[in-house]
Coordinates of N, CA and C in Angstrom, one line a residue:
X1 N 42.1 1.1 -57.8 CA 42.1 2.1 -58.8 C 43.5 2.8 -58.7
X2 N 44.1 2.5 -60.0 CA 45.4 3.7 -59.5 C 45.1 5.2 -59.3
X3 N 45.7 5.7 -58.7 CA 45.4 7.0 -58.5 C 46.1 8.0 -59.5
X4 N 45.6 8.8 -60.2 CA 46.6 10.5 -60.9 C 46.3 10.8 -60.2
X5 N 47.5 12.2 -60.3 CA 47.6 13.1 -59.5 C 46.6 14.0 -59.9
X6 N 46.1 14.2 -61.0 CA 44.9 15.2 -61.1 C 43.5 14.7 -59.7
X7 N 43.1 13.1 -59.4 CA 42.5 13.0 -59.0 C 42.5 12.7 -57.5
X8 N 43.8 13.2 -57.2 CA 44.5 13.1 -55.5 C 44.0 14.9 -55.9
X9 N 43.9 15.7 -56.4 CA 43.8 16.6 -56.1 C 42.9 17.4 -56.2
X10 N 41.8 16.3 -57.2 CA 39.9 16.5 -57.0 C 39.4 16.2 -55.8
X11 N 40.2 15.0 -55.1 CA 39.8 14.8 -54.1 C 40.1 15.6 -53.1
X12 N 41.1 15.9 -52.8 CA 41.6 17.0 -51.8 C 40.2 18.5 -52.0
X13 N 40.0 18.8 -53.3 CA 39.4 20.2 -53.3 C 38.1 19.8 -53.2
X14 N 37.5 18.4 -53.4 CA 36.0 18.3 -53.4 C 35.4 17.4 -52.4
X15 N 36.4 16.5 -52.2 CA 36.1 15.1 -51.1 C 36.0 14.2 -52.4
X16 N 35.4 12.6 -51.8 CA 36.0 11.4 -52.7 C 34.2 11.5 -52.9
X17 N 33.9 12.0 -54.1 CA 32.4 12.1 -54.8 C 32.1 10.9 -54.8
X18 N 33.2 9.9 -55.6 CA 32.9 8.3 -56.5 C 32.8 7.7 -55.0
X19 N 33.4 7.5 -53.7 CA 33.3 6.9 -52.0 C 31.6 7.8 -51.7
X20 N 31.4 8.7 -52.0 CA 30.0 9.6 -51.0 C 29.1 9.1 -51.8
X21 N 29.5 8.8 -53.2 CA 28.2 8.5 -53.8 C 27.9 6.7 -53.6
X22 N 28.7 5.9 -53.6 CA 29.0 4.4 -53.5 C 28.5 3.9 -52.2
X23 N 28.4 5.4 -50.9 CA 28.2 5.3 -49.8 C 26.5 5.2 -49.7
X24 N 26.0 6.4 -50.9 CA 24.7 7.0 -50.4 C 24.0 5.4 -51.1
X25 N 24.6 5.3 -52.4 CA 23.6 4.2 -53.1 C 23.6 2.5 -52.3
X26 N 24.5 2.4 -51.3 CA 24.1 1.4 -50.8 C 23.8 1.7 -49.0
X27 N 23.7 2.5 -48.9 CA 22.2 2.7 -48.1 C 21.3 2.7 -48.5
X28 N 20.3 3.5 -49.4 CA 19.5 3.4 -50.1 C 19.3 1.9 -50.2
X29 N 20.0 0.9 -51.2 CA 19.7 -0.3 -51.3 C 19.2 -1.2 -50.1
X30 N 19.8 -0.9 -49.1 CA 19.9 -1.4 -47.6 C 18.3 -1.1 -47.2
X31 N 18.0 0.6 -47.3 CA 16.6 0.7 -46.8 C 15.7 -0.1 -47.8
X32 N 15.6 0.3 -48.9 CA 14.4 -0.2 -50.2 C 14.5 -1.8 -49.5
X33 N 15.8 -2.6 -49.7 CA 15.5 -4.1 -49.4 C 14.4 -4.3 -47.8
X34 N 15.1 -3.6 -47.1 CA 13.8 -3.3 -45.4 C 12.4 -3.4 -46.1
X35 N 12.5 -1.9 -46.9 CA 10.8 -1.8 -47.4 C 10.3 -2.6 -48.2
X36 N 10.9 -3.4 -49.3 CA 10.2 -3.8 -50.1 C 9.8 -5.3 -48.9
X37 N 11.1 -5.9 -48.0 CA 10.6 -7.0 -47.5 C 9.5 -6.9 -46.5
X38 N 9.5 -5.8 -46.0 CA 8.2 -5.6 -45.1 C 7.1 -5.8 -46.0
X39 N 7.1 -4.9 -47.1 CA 5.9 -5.2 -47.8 C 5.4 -6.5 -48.6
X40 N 6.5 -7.1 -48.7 CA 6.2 -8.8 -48.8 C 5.5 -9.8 -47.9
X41 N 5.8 -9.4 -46.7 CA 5.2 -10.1 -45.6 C 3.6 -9.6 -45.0
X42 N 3.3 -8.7 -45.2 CA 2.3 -7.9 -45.7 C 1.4 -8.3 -46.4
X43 N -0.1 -7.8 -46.8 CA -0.7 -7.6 -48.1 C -0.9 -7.4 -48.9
X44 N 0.4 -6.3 -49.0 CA 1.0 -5.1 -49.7 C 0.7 -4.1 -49.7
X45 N -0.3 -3.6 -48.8 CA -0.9 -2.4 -48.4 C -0.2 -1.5 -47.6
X46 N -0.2 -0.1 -47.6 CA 0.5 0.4 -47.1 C 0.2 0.4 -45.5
X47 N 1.2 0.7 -44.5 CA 0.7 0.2 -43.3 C -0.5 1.5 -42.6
X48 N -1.0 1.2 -41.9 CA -2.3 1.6 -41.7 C -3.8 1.7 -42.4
X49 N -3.5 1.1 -44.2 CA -4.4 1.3 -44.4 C -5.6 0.7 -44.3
X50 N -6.8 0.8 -44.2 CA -7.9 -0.3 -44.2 C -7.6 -1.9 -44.9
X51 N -8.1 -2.5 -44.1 CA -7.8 -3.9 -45.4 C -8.9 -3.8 -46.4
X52 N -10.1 -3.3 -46.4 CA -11.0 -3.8 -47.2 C -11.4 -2.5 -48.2
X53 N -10.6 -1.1 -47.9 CA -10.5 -0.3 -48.9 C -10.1 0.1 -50.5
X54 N -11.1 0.3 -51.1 CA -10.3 0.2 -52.4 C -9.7 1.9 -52.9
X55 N -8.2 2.1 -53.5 CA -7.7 3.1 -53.4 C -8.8 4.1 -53.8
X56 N -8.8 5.2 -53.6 CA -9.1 6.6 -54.2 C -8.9 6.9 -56.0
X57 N -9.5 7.8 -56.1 CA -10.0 7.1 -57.9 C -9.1 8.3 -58.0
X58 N -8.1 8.5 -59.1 CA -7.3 9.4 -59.5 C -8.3 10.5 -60.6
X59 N -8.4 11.6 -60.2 CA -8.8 12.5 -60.4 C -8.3 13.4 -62.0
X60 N -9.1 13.2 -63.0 CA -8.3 13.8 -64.3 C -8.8 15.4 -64.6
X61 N -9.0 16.2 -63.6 CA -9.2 17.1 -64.0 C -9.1 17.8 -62.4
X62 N -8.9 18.8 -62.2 CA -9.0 20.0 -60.9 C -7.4 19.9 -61.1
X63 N -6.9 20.0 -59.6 CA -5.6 20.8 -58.5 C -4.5 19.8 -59.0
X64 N -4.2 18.7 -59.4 CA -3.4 17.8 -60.1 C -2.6 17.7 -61.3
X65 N -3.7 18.5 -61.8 CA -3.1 18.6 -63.8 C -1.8 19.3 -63.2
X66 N -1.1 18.8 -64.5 CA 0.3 19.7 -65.1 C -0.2 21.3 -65.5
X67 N 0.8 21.8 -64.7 CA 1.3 23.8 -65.3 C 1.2 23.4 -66.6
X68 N 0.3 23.9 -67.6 CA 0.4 24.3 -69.1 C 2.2 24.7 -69.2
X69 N 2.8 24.1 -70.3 CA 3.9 24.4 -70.7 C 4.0 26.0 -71.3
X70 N 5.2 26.5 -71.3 CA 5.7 27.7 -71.4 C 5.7 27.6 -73.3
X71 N 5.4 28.8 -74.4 CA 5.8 28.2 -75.4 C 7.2 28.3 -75.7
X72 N 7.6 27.2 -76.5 CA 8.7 27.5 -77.3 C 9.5 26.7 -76.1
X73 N 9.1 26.2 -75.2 CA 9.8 25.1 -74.6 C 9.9 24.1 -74.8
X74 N 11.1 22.6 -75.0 CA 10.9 21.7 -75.5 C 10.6 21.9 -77.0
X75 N 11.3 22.6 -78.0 CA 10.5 22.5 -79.0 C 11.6 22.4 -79.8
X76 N 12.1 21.1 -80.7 CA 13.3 20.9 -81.8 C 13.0 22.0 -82.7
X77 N 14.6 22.3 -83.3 CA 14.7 22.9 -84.3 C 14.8 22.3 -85.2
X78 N 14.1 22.7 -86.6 CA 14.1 21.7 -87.5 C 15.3 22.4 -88.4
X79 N 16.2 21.3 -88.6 CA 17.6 21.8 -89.5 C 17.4 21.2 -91.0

């Protein structure tokens, strides 16, 4: 990448964002490939769970629902 000088001097005041972030996203890739291959060799269940369990029934009503929306949030203007 050629360098400007504007961005020899983003870098100086902020650190190299585009290096920290290039860093974070292939760690990340590094672990998920760990996880997902473990879980391929596997039954796909998560580890410890029972083998012969079937998940928990998702619940459409109690402690789970969505906060009711605020009004007038999310809401286009019609032009």
């Amino acid at each position: 990448m050629h360098e400007a000088p504007i961005y020899a001097q983003l870098i100086s005041e902020r650190g190299d964002v585009p290096l920290q972030v290039r860093s974070e996203a292939r760690r990340l890739l590094r672990e998920l490939g760990w996880i997902l291959n473990a879980d391929s060799s596997s039954t796909g269940r998560p580890p410890g769970s029972p083998a012969g369990s079937a998940p928990a029934p998702v619940s459409t009503s109690g402690s789970r629902s969505l906060p009711p929306r605020s009004p007038g949030r999310f809401v286009r203007s019609q032009t």
